[in-house]
Structure formats: C-alpha cells, structure tokens
Amino acid sequence: MAGHFHAVVWIDHHEARMVHFNADEVDVKVIHPPHPPRHLHHRAGSASGTHDRGGADYFRAVSDAMGDAEAFLVLGPSTAKTEFTTWLQETMPHAWKQIFGVQAAPKMSDRELAATARQFFKSADLMRPRIDE
C-alpha cells in the first residue's frame, strides 16, 4: 500500500497476517495457504510426528502481499517464519533484503502486531546511520 514504509507479517502454517502501517493508518491483509496444513502422525518405531511445511505458493502469496513497503518485521510462533525467510532469500533476494528482523511471537491481534512492530522499528531506526543530504 502506498505511503507505508514499514510492515510486519505474523506467519504460521495456517495463516499470515500482513500489516502495513504508518503513524496514522494500519492496513491488514490475511493470507491462507492453498492447502490447509495437517499434522502427520508417526508410525511405531519411527521419528516423531511433524507438520506439513509451508509451500512455495503460500510463501509467494505472502511475498506478493509485502507490496512496496521498504522495511519488514517477520513474527511467528513456529518454524514457518524461518521457512518463509529462507524461501525468500533463495527465491527473491531483493525482497529478502527488506527483512529487518525475525522474531518468535505468539498469535496477537492486528492492533498488537502494529504496536509491536512500531516499537521494533522505533529502536531499529535509531540504530541506522543518518544520511544527510
């Protein structure tokens, strides 16, 4: 969305919540994987059960939702956040460079996501070198 420099995505294997924001506005988009994940049970004597991993179609839809924001924070409770950023690095390195942080976080409301991201970027922006023109 135009006018939103910062964004945060909260992602797990069931959904991704993309929140673009500026000082006055918040724009939310929810992305679901094309095939809902399911728990894979193990057979006796084999390794423990696991979950389906995120697919390229799901990650592509999330990356498309990134839009033209310049700085992103990726949050989530599970491995989906790491799988997404790894996929992004391998598939879309120009978009991967927009990721400023990846952190573990429980599910939260859109308002909480925006507040968490605002606090993160407030600190991150202070650490960036000043560019005087």
mmCIF file of C-alpha atoms in Angstrom:
data_model
loop_
_atom_site.group_PDB
_atom_site.id
_atom_site.type_symbol
_atom_site.label_atom_id
_atom_site.label_comp_id
_atom_site.label_asym_id
_atom_site.label_seq_id
_atom_site.Cartn_x
_atom_site.Cartn_y
_atom_site.Cartn_z
ATOM 1 C CA MET A 1 0.000 0.000 0.000
ATOM 2 C CA ALA A 2 1.430 3.401 -0.935
ATOM 3 C CA GLY A 3 2.602 5.571 1.925
ATOM 4 C CA HIS A 4 3.512 2.704 4.250
ATOM 5 C CA PHE A 5 7.260 2.378 4.724
ATOM 6 C CA HIS A 6 7.082 -0.269 7.488
ATOM 7 C CA ALA A 7 5.211 -3.567 7.686
ATOM 8 C CA VAL A 8 5.020 -6.658 9.853
ATOM 9 C CA VAL A 9 3.950 -10.176 8.941
ATOM 10 C CA TRP A 10 2.882 -12.702 11.551
ATOM 11 C CA ILE A 11 3.076 -16.129 9.945
ATOM 12 C CA ASP A 12 2.422 -19.722 10.859
ATOM 13 C CA HIS A 13 1.416 -22.728 8.751
ATOM 14 C CA HIS A 14 -2.286 -21.794 8.911
ATOM 15 C CA GLU A 15 -2.255 -18.097 8.004
ATOM 16 C CA ALA A 16 -0.182 -14.995 7.514
ATOM 17 C CA ARG A 17 -1.318 -11.561 8.696
ATOM 18 C CA MET A 18 0.380 -8.743 6.781
ATOM 19 C CA VAL A 19 0.089 -5.365 8.494
ATOM 20 C CA HIS A 20 1.313 -2.261 6.652
ATOM 21 C CA PHE A 21 1.339 0.868 8.771
ATOM 22 C CA ASN A 22 2.453 4.441 9.161
ATOM 23 C CA ALA A 23 1.931 6.899 12.005
ATOM 24 C CA ASP A 24 -1.798 7.258 11.282
ATOM 25 C CA GLU A 25 -3.010 4.173 9.391
ATOM 26 C CA VAL A 26 -2.985 0.391 9.554
ATOM 27 C CA ASP A 27 -3.808 -1.834 6.582
ATOM 28 C CA VAL A 28 -4.262 -5.585 7.210
ATOM 29 C CA LYS A 29 -4.286 -8.442 4.738
ATOM 30 C CA VAL A 30 -4.784 -12.106 5.692
ATOM 31 C CA ILE A 31 -3.280 -14.846 3.510
ATOM 32 C CA HIS A 32 -4.161 -18.531 3.851
ATOM 33 C CA PRO A 33 -2.199 -21.426 2.341
ATOM 34 C CA PRO A 34 -3.879 -23.073 -0.661
ATOM 35 C CA HIS A 35 -3.855 -26.435 1.151
ATOM 36 C CA PRO A 36 -4.537 -26.301 4.898
ATOM 37 C CA PRO A 37 -1.748 -27.912 6.950
ATOM 38 C CA ARG A 38 -2.322 -31.130 8.778
ATOM 39 C CA HIS A 39 -0.488 -32.992 11.484
ATOM 40 C CA LEU A 40 1.419 -36.029 10.223
ATOM 41 C CA HIS A 41 1.420 -38.831 12.773
ATOM 42 C CA HIS A 42 4.334 -41.194 13.054
ATOM 43 C CA ARG A 43 4.283 -44.936 12.781
ATOM 44 C CA ALA A 44 5.502 -47.090 15.643
ATOM 45 C CA GLY A 45 9.286 -47.091 15.788
ATOM 46 C CA SER A 46 9.727 -44.069 13.508
ATOM 47 C CA ALA A 47 10.591 -40.451 14.241
ATOM 48 C CA SER A 48 8.021 -38.286 15.970
ATOM 49 C CA GLY A 49 5.148 -36.713 14.069
ATOM 50 C CA THR A 50 5.568 -33.429 12.261
ATOM 51 C CA HIS A 51 3.599 -30.816 10.373
ATOM 52 C CA ASP A 52 3.414 -30.086 6.681
ATOM 53 C CA ARG A 53 5.826 -27.332 5.744
ATOM 54 C CA GLY A 54 4.738 -24.141 4.018
ATOM 55 C CA GLY A 55 4.590 -24.418 0.257
ATOM 56 C CA ALA A 56 6.006 -22.140 -2.398
ATOM 57 C CA ASP A 57 2.507 -20.984 -3.421
ATOM 58 C CA TYR A 58 1.768 -19.861 0.141
ATOM 59 C CA PHE A 59 5.107 -18.102 0.534
ATOM 60 C CA ARG A 60 4.741 -16.429 -2.871
ATOM 61 C CA ALA A 61 1.314 -15.063 -1.854
ATOM 62 C CA VAL A 62 2.837 -13.718 1.382
ATOM 63 C CA SER A 63 5.732 -12.102 -0.502
ATOM 64 C CA ASP A 64 3.285 -10.564 -3.008
ATOM 65 C CA ALA A 65 1.403 -9.046 -0.059
ATOM 66 C CA MET A 66 4.627 -7.333 1.051
ATOM 67 C CA GLY A 67 3.882 -4.720 -1.579
ATOM 68 C CA ASP A 68 6.191 -1.740 -1.773
ATOM 69 C CA ALA A 69 6.995 -1.349 1.921
ATOM 70 C CA GLU A 70 10.718 -0.862 2.481
ATOM 71 C CA ALA A 71 11.202 -2.499 5.897
ATOM 72 C CA PHE A 72 9.629 -5.678 7.273
ATOM 73 C CA LEU A 73 9.500 -7.482 10.580
ATOM 74 C CA VAL A 74 8.613 -11.198 10.461
ATOM 75 C CA LEU A 75 6.966 -12.712 13.542
ATOM 76 C CA GLY A 76 5.501 -16.109 14.336
ATOM 77 C CA PRO A 77 5.280 -18.905 16.869
ATOM 78 C CA SER A 78 6.707 -21.780 14.831
ATOM 79 C CA THR A 79 9.149 -22.661 12.074
ATOM 80 C CA ALA A 80 7.018 -21.029 9.374
ATOM 81 C CA LYS A 81 8.725 -17.653 9.891
ATOM 82 C CA THR A 82 12.160 -19.208 9.285
ATOM 83 C CA GLU A 83 10.918 -21.295 6.359
ATOM 84 C CA PHE A 84 9.424 -18.162 4.796
ATOM 85 C CA THR A 85 12.558 -16.049 5.200
ATOM 86 C CA THR A 86 14.761 -18.886 3.891
ATOM 87 C CA TRP A 87 12.464 -19.292 0.874
ATOM 88 C CA LEU A 88 12.530 -15.529 0.342
ATOM 89 C CA GLN A 89 16.336 -15.430 0.498
ATOM 90 C CA GLU A 90 16.653 -18.260 -2.040
ATOM 91 C CA THR A 91 13.843 -17.207 -4.368
ATOM 92 C CA MET A 92 13.529 -13.428 -4.090
ATOM 93 C CA PRO A 93 16.777 -11.985 -2.696
ATOM 94 C CA HIS A 94 15.701 -8.395 -3.460
ATOM 95 C CA ALA A 95 12.646 -8.831 -1.194
ATOM 96 C CA TRP A 96 14.676 -10.683 1.444
ATOM 97 C CA LYS A 97 16.854 -7.578 1.860
ATOM 98 C CA GLN A 98 13.756 -5.752 3.156
ATOM 99 C CA ILE A 99 13.571 -8.038 6.224
ATOM 100 C CA PHE A 100 14.887 -6.134 9.260
ATOM 101 C CA GLY A 101 14.101 -8.763 11.883
ATOM 102 C CA VAL A 102 12.699 -12.232 12.534
ATOM 103 C CA GLN A 103 11.330 -12.937 16.000
ATOM 104 C CA ALA A 104 9.295 -15.552 17.827
ATOM 105 C CA ALA A 105 5.885 -14.229 18.856
ATOM 106 C CA PRO A 106 2.540 -15.700 19.914
ATOM 107 C CA LYS A 107 -0.633 -15.009 17.969
ATOM 108 C CA MET A 108 -1.794 -11.460 18.583
ATOM 109 C CA SER A 109 -4.413 -9.030 17.384
ATOM 110 C CA ASP A 110 -3.762 -6.692 14.459
ATOM 111 C CA ARG A 111 -3.526 -3.768 16.903
ATOM 112 C CA GLU A 112 -0.920 -5.670 18.971
ATOM 113 C CA LEU A 113 1.017 -6.562 15.798
ATOM 114 C CA ALA A 114 1.171 -2.915 14.749
ATOM 115 C CA ALA A 115 2.218 -1.796 18.260
ATOM 116 C CA THR A 116 4.939 -4.475 18.435
ATOM 117 C CA ALA A 117 6.237 -3.515 15.004
ATOM 118 C CA ARG A 118 6.157 0.221 15.771
ATOM 119 C CA GLN A 119 8.252 -0.393 18.894
ATOM 120 C CA PHE A 120 10.682 -2.619 16.949
ATOM 121 C CA PHE A 121 11.150 -0.085 14.156
ATOM 122 C CA LYS A 122 11.459 2.807 16.580
ATOM 123 C CA SER A 123 14.523 1.062 18.036
ATOM 124 C CA ALA A 124 15.798 -0.184 14.664
ATOM 125 C CA ASP A 125 15.501 3.248 13.051
ATOM 126 C CA LEU A 126 17.619 4.766 15.844
ATOM 127 C CA MET A 127 20.397 2.302 15.046
ATOM 128 C CA ARG A 128 20.555 3.154 11.336
ATOM 129 C CA PRO A 129 23.187 5.653 10.237
ATOM 130 C CA ARG A 130 21.897 9.121 9.455
ATOM 131 C CA ILE A 131 22.151 10.196 5.858
ATOM 132 C CA ASP A 132 22.456 13.940 5.474
ATOM 133 C CA GLU A 133 21.739 15.307 2.042
#
